[in-house]
Coordinates of C-alpha atoms in Angstrom, one line a residue:
M1 CA -5.1 9.4 7.5
W2 CA -2.3 12.2 8.6
C3 CA 0.4 10.5 10.3
D4 CA 3.1 12.3 12.4
G5 CA 5.7 12.2 15.3
T6 CA 3.6 13.7 18.3
P7 CA 5.3 16.1 21.1
G8 CA 6.3 13.1 22.9
G9 CA 9.4 12.7 20.6
L10 CA 10.3 11.6 17.2
S11 CA 9.9 7.9 17.9
T12 CA 6.5 8.6 18.9
F13 CA 3.4 8.2 16.3
G14 CA 0.4 10.0 16.3
A15 CA -2.8 9.7 13.5
A16 CA -5.6 11.3 12.8
I17 CA -8.2 9.1 10.4
V18 CA -10.8 11.7 8.9
S19 CA -13.7 11.2 7.2
Y20 CA -15.3 13.2 4.5
T21 CA -18.5 12.9 2.9
A22 CA -19.0 13.3 -0.7
D23 CA -19.3 17.1 -1.2
G24 CA -16.3 17.9 0.9
R25 CA -18.1 18.1 4.7
I26 CA -15.9 16.5 7.3
A27 CA -17.9 13.4 8.5
G28 CA -15.8 12.4 11.2
Q29 CA -12.0 12.6 13.0
R30 CA -10.2 10.0 15.1
P31 CA -7.4 11.2 16.4
V32 CA -4.7 8.7 18.5
S33 CA -1.3 8.3 19.7
Y34 CA 0.3 5.0 19.8
P35 CA 3.0 3.7 22.5
S36 CA 6.6 4.7 22.2
D37 CA 7.6 1.4 21.5
S38 CA 5.3 0.6 18.7
E39 CA 5.3 0.9 14.7
P40 CA 2.6 1.7 12.6
Q41 CA 3.3 -0.6 9.5
Y42 CA 4.5 1.6 6.3
V43 CA 2.2 4.8 7.0
C44 CA 4.1 5.9 9.7
G45 CA 7.8 6.5 10.6
S46 CA 9.5 4.6 7.2
P47 CA 6.6 5.4 4.8
R48 CA 6.5 3.9 1.1
D49 CA 5.2 4.2 -2.3
L50 CA 2.1 2.1 -1.6
S51 CA -0.7 1.3 -4.2
Q52 CA -4.4 1.1 -2.8
Q53 CA -4.2 -2.6 -2.2
Q54 CA -1.6 -2.4 -0.3
V55 CA -2.9 0.4 2.2
R56 CA -5.8 -1.0 2.7
Q57 CA -4.4 -4.5 3.7
L58 CA -2.8 -2.4 6.6
F59 CA -6.2 -2.2 7.9
N60 CA -8.7 -4.8 9.1
K61 CA -12.1 -4.9 7.7
D62 CA -13.5 -2.1 9.6
F63 CA -10.7 0.1 10.1
T64 CA -10.8 -0.3 13.6
L65 CA -7.2 -1.9 13.7
L66 CA -3.9 -0.9 12.1
A67 CA -1.2 -3.2 11.4
G68 CA 2.0 -2.8 12.7
I69 CA 5.3 -4.0 14.9
V70 CA 5.9 -3.7 18.8
R71 CA 9.4 -3.8 20.0
A72 CA 10.8 -5.5 22.8
A73 CA 11.6 -3.5 26.1
N74 CA 15.0 -4.9 25.8
G75 CA 15.8 -4.1 22.1
Q76 CA 15.8 -7.9 21.6
G77 CA 12.5 -8.6 19.2
R78 CA 10.0 -7.6 17.1
Q79 CA 6.4 -9.0 17.6
A80 CA 4.0 -8.6 14.8
T81 CA 0.7 -6.8 16.0
A82 CA -2.5 -4.2 15.6
L83 CA -2.8 -1.2 16.9
D84 CA -6.2 -0.2 18.2
L85 CA -7.0 3.0 16.3
E86 CA -9.5 4.5 19.3
S87 CA -7.2 3.8 22.1
G88 CA -3.8 3.6 20.3
Q89 CA -3.1 0.5 22.5
V90 CA -1.3 -2.5 21.3
V91 CA -3.7 -5.4 21.0
G92 CA -2.4 -8.9 21.0
P93 CA 1.0 -10.3 22.5
R94 CA 4.4 -8.4 23.4
P95 CA 7.6 -9.9 22.6
D96 CA 8.5 -11.8 26.1
P97 CA 11.9 -10.3 27.2
D98 CA 12.6 -13.2 29.9
A99 CA 11.8 -15.7 27.1
F100 CA 14.5 -18.1 26.8
G101 CA 15.1 -18.8 22.9
V102 CA 15.2 -16.9 19.7
A103 CA 13.6 -13.6 20.3
P104 CA 10.7 -13.2 17.4
R105 CA 11.8 -10.7 14.4
H106 CA 9.1 -10.3 12.7
S107 CA 7.8 -7.9 9.8
S108 CA 5.7 -7.3 6.7
P109 CA 2.2 -7.4 8.7
V110 CA -0.8 -6.9 6.6
F111 CA -4.8 -8.1 7.1
Q112 CA -6.5 -10.5 5.3
S113 CA -9.1 -8.7 3.1
G114 CA -12.6 -8.4 5.1
T115 CA -11.2 -10.3 8.1
D116 CA -9.4 -9.6 11.2
L117 CA -6.4 -12.3 10.4
L118 CA -3.4 -10.5 10.6
W119 CA -0.2 -12.1 8.3
Y120 CA 3.4 -11.3 8.9
Q121 CA 6.6 -12.9 7.9
D122 CA 9.1 -14.3 10.6
Q123 CA 13.1 -14.4 10.2
D124 CA 13.0 -17.8 8.5
R125 CA 10.8 -16.3 5.7
R126 CA 8.1 -18.4 7.2
I127 CA 4.8 -17.0 6.7
W128 CA 2.0 -17.1 9.7
S129 CA -1.6 -15.8 10.5
R130 CA -3.5 -15.3 13.7
D131 CA -6.4 -13.6 14.8
A132 CA -5.0 -9.8 15.6
R133 CA -6.9 -9.8 19.1
A134 CA -6.1 -13.3 19.8
T135 CA -3.4 -14.5 22.0
Q136 CA -3.0 -17.7 21.1
A137 CA 0.1 -19.1 18.9
P138 CA -0.6 -18.6 14.9
A139 CA -1.7 -21.3 12.3
P140 CA 0.1 -23.6 11.0
E141 CA 2.7 -22.0 8.5
R142 CA 0.9 -20.5 5.5
G143 CA 3.8 -20.8 3.4
R144 CA 7.5 -19.3 2.7
S145 CA 8.1 -15.7 1.3
A146 CA 11.0 -15.6 -1.6
G147 CA 12.8 -12.5 0.0
N148 CA 11.7 -9.6 2.3
G149 CA 8.1 -9.6 1.7
F150 CA 4.8 -11.0 0.3
M151 CA 1.8 -9.9 -1.4
L152 CA -1.5 -11.5 -0.2
E153 CA -4.8 -11.8 -2.5
G154 CA -7.8 -13.6 -0.7
S155 CA -5.9 -16.0 1.6
T156 CA -3.3 -16.7 -1.3
V157 CA 0.2 -16.2 -0.5
W158 CA 1.8 -13.9 -3.6
T159 CA 5.7 -14.2 -3.3
P160 CA 6.9 -14.2 -6.6
L161 CA 10.9 -14.6 -7.3
S162 CA 12.0 -12.1 -9.9
W163 CA 14.2 -9.2 -8.7
S164 CA 11.3 -6.4 -9.6
M165 CA 9.4 -8.0 -6.8
L166 CA 11.9 -8.5 -4.4
S167 CA 13.0 -4.8 -4.3
A168 CA 9.8 -3.5 -5.2
S169 CA 8.0 -0.2 -3.2
A170 CA 4.4 -0.6 -5.1
E171 CA 2.9 -3.7 -5.7
A172 CA -0.7 -4.4 -7.2
I173 CA -2.5 -7.9 -7.9
A174 CA -4.8 -8.1 -11.0
P175 CA -8.8 -9.0 -9.8
G176 CA -8.6 -12.6 -10.4
G177 CA -4.8 -13.4 -9.2
A178 CA -3.4 -14.3 -12.5
I179 CA -0.6 -11.2 -12.2
A180 CA 0.4 -7.8 -10.6
A181 CA 2.3 -4.8 -11.3
V182 CA 5.2 -3.7 -9.6
F183 CA 7.5 -0.7 -9.0
D184 CA 11.3 -0.2 -8.7
E185 CA 12.4 3.6 -8.7
V186 CA 15.2 2.3 -10.4
W187 CA 14.0 -0.6 -12.7
G188 CA 10.3 0.9 -13.2
L189 CA 7.1 -0.9 -13.4
H190 CA 6.9 -4.4 -14.5
L191 CA 4.6 -7.5 -14.8
V192 CA 5.4 -10.5 -12.5
R193 CA 3.6 -13.6 -11.9
N194 CA 2.9 -15.9 -8.4
G195 CA 6.2 -18.0 -7.9
Q196 CA 7.8 -16.4 -10.9
E197 CA 11.4 -17.2 -11.5
D198 CA 12.6 -15.6 -14.2
T199 CA 14.5 -12.4 -14.3
D200 CA 13.8 -11.2 -17.2
T201 CA 10.6 -9.9 -16.6
P202 CA 8.9 -7.2 -19.2
K203 CA 8.9 -3.6 -18.4
L204 CA 6.2 -1.4 -19.0
G205 CA 7.7 1.8 -20.9
P206 CA 10.5 2.8 -22.7
S207 CA 13.3 0.4 -22.5
R208 CA 16.2 1.2 -20.0
Y209 CA 19.6 -0.7 -19.1
G210 CA 18.7 -2.9 -21.7
D211 CA 15.9 -4.9 -20.3
K212 CA 12.9 -6.1 -22.4
N213 CA 9.5 -4.3 -22.4
L214 CA 6.2 -4.9 -23.0
P215 CA 4.9 -4.7 -26.8
G216 CA 2.6 -1.4 -27.0
S217 CA 4.0 -0.1 -23.9
D218 CA 6.5 2.7 -25.1
R219 CA 3.8 5.8 -24.1
V220 CA 3.8 4.3 -20.1
P221 CA 5.4 7.1 -18.8
D222 CA 8.6 6.8 -16.5
G223 CA 8.1 6.7 -12.9
C224 CA 4.2 5.4 -13.6
S225 CA 3.9 3.6 -10.0
P226 CA 0.6 1.2 -9.8
R227 CA -2.4 2.5 -7.8
F228 CA -5.2 0.3 -8.7
W229 CA -6.3 -2.1 -11.1
S230 CA -10.0 -1.1 -12.1
G231 CA -10.8 -4.6 -13.9
P232 CA -8.6 -7.8 -14.5
T233 CA -6.5 -6.3 -17.8
V234 CA -6.9 -2.4 -16.4
L235 CA -4.2 -1.4 -14.7
V236 CA -4.0 3.0 -13.4
C237 CA -0.3 3.9 -12.7
A238 CA 0.6 7.3 -11.7
N239 CA 3.5 9.7 -11.1
A240 CA 3.6 13.2 -9.6
R241 CA 2.1 15.3 -12.9
A242 CA 0.0 12.0 -14.4
L243 CA -2.4 9.3 -13.9
V244 CA -2.1 7.2 -16.5
R245 CA -4.8 4.0 -17.5
V246 CA -3.0 1.1 -19.2
T247 CA -5.5 -1.8 -21.0
F248 CA -3.6 -4.8 -21.6
A249 CA -4.9 -8.1 -24.2
A250 CA -6.3 -11.0 -22.2
D251 CA -3.3 -13.0 -21.7
H252 CA -1.5 -9.5 -20.4
G253 CA 1.1 -10.5 -23.3
S254 CA 0.9 -6.8 -24.8
V255 CA -0.6 -3.2 -24.1
T256 CA -3.6 -2.6 -26.3
R257 CA -3.8 0.6 -24.9
V258 CA -2.4 3.6 -23.2
E259 CA -4.5 6.8 -21.6
S260 CA -3.7 10.0 -20.0
L261 CA -6.5 10.6 -17.6
L262 CA -5.3 13.9 -16.5
P263 CA -4.9 17.2 -18.0
E264 CA -1.2 18.7 -18.5
N265 CA -0.3 20.2 -15.3
D266 CA 2.7 21.4 -12.9
R267 CA 1.0 19.9 -9.7
D268 CA 2.1 17.0 -7.5
N269 CA -0.5 14.5 -7.5
S270 CA -0.9 11.5 -5.5
E271 CA -2.3 8.8 -3.7
A272 CA -5.0 8.1 -5.9
V273 CA -7.6 5.3 -5.0
L274 CA -10.3 3.8 -6.9
A275 CA -14.4 4.5 -5.6
A276 CA -16.7 1.4 -4.8
D277 CA -18.5 2.4 -7.8
G278 CA -15.3 1.1 -10.0
R279 CA -16.1 4.5 -12.3
T280 CA -14.3 7.5 -10.1
A281 CA -11.2 7.7 -9.1
Y282 CA -10.1 10.2 -6.0
F283 CA -6.5 11.8 -5.8
V284 CA -4.2 14.2 -3.9
S285 CA -3.2 17.3 -5.6
R286 CA -0.8 20.1 -4.2
A287 CA -0.1 23.5 -6.3
G288 CA 3.6 24.7 -5.4
S289 CA 3.4 25.7 -1.7
G290 CA -0.4 25.2 -0.9
P291 CA -2.3 22.8 1.3
P292 CA -3.1 19.3 -0.2
A293 CA -6.9 18.9 -1.7
L294 CA -8.8 16.3 -2.8
Y295 CA -9.7 15.7 -5.9
R296 CA -12.7 13.8 -8.2
L297 CA -12.2 12.5 -11.4
A298 CA -14.9 10.4 -13.6
L299 CA -12.8 7.5 -15.2
D300 CA -15.7 6.5 -17.7
T301 CA -16.1 10.1 -19.4
P302 CA -13.9 11.0 -22.0
N303 CA -11.4 13.9 -21.4
A304 CA -12.7 14.7 -17.5
V305 CA -11.5 17.4 -15.9
P306 CA -10.6 16.8 -12.2
A307 CA -13.4 18.4 -9.8
K308 CA -11.8 19.7 -6.3
V309 CA -13.8 18.1 -3.1
V310 CA -12.1 19.5 -0.4
D311 CA -8.9 21.3 1.0
L312 CA -6.8 18.7 3.2
S313 CA -5.7 19.8 6.4
G314 CA -3.2 18.0 8.7
P315 CA -3.2 17.4 13.0
A316 CA -2.3 20.8 14.6
N317 CA 0.7 19.4 16.0
A318 CA 1.8 18.1 12.6
R319 CA 5.7 18.9 11.8
S320 CA 6.1 16.8 8.5
A321 CA 2.7 14.8 8.3
Q322 CA 2.4 12.0 5.9
L323 CA -0.8 11.7 4.2
H324 CA -2.5 8.6 2.9
L325 CA -6.1 8.0 1.3
L326 CA -7.3 4.9 2.7
A327 CA -10.6 4.2 1.2
T328 CA -14.2 5.3 -0.5
Q329 CA -17.5 4.0 0.2

């Protein structure tokens, strides 16, 4: 998915979802522009370094809706909503500028995996959900967030209380929901548990600032942000040069193995996702000022060399287009 401002102005967003076959041929394209009062969550406008899980939860079950925010016409209020990826129109209710009371100030809209249920947080950190296409009131309160956002594992709200979660950009919950990996630019990569109040969460990688690191994790490189879990105890993280597989003990109390999955390189690599087969990763790589390209990597082949699939071309009107890999099928 490419996202950029459109000729209508910097506050107007447009996107193009492009699908490719396994051999690099374009299978389909869906360009769309969004109303000027809307903001697609995270993938446009104010991008964040997101894990595969976070990116997938921005879309509903069949990639027809994108989680977002719509602003009130009078500037008073922000409503969690969904944006139609065919028409670009806002789906569901908008803020009512004539309503007497406190205007909604929603944030962190995401979809529950495999559904059209839109979850979001209000100004009092209460968490709600509703069918994205419905106009009725949301279901009863689903929980409360400890801070500026929450994660979702199925229908379970994940809201650790540790500082690493509250300031994190990339977050990924392990299959089964026992633990999550969270990344912050200053404090690095940490493991947290749901509801955890301990601020001394273990770091993966060399110890800095006197923080405690997880035993066996010294070889995890700096800036390694979680991309995906390939199993309950196997995390893949990445920075611009490396894609690293980290294997934990069954209780996640130590690291038993750290493997570099890419040959030494001087490229800018990003956006790694796990394929549906569980044995293949795809990622975006750029050499110097060249175009970004999609690469395939066999995870179950020792010393595998990434294979280029296709160069990725942005929309014709792109000025500073943001690129995200969404999923594989």
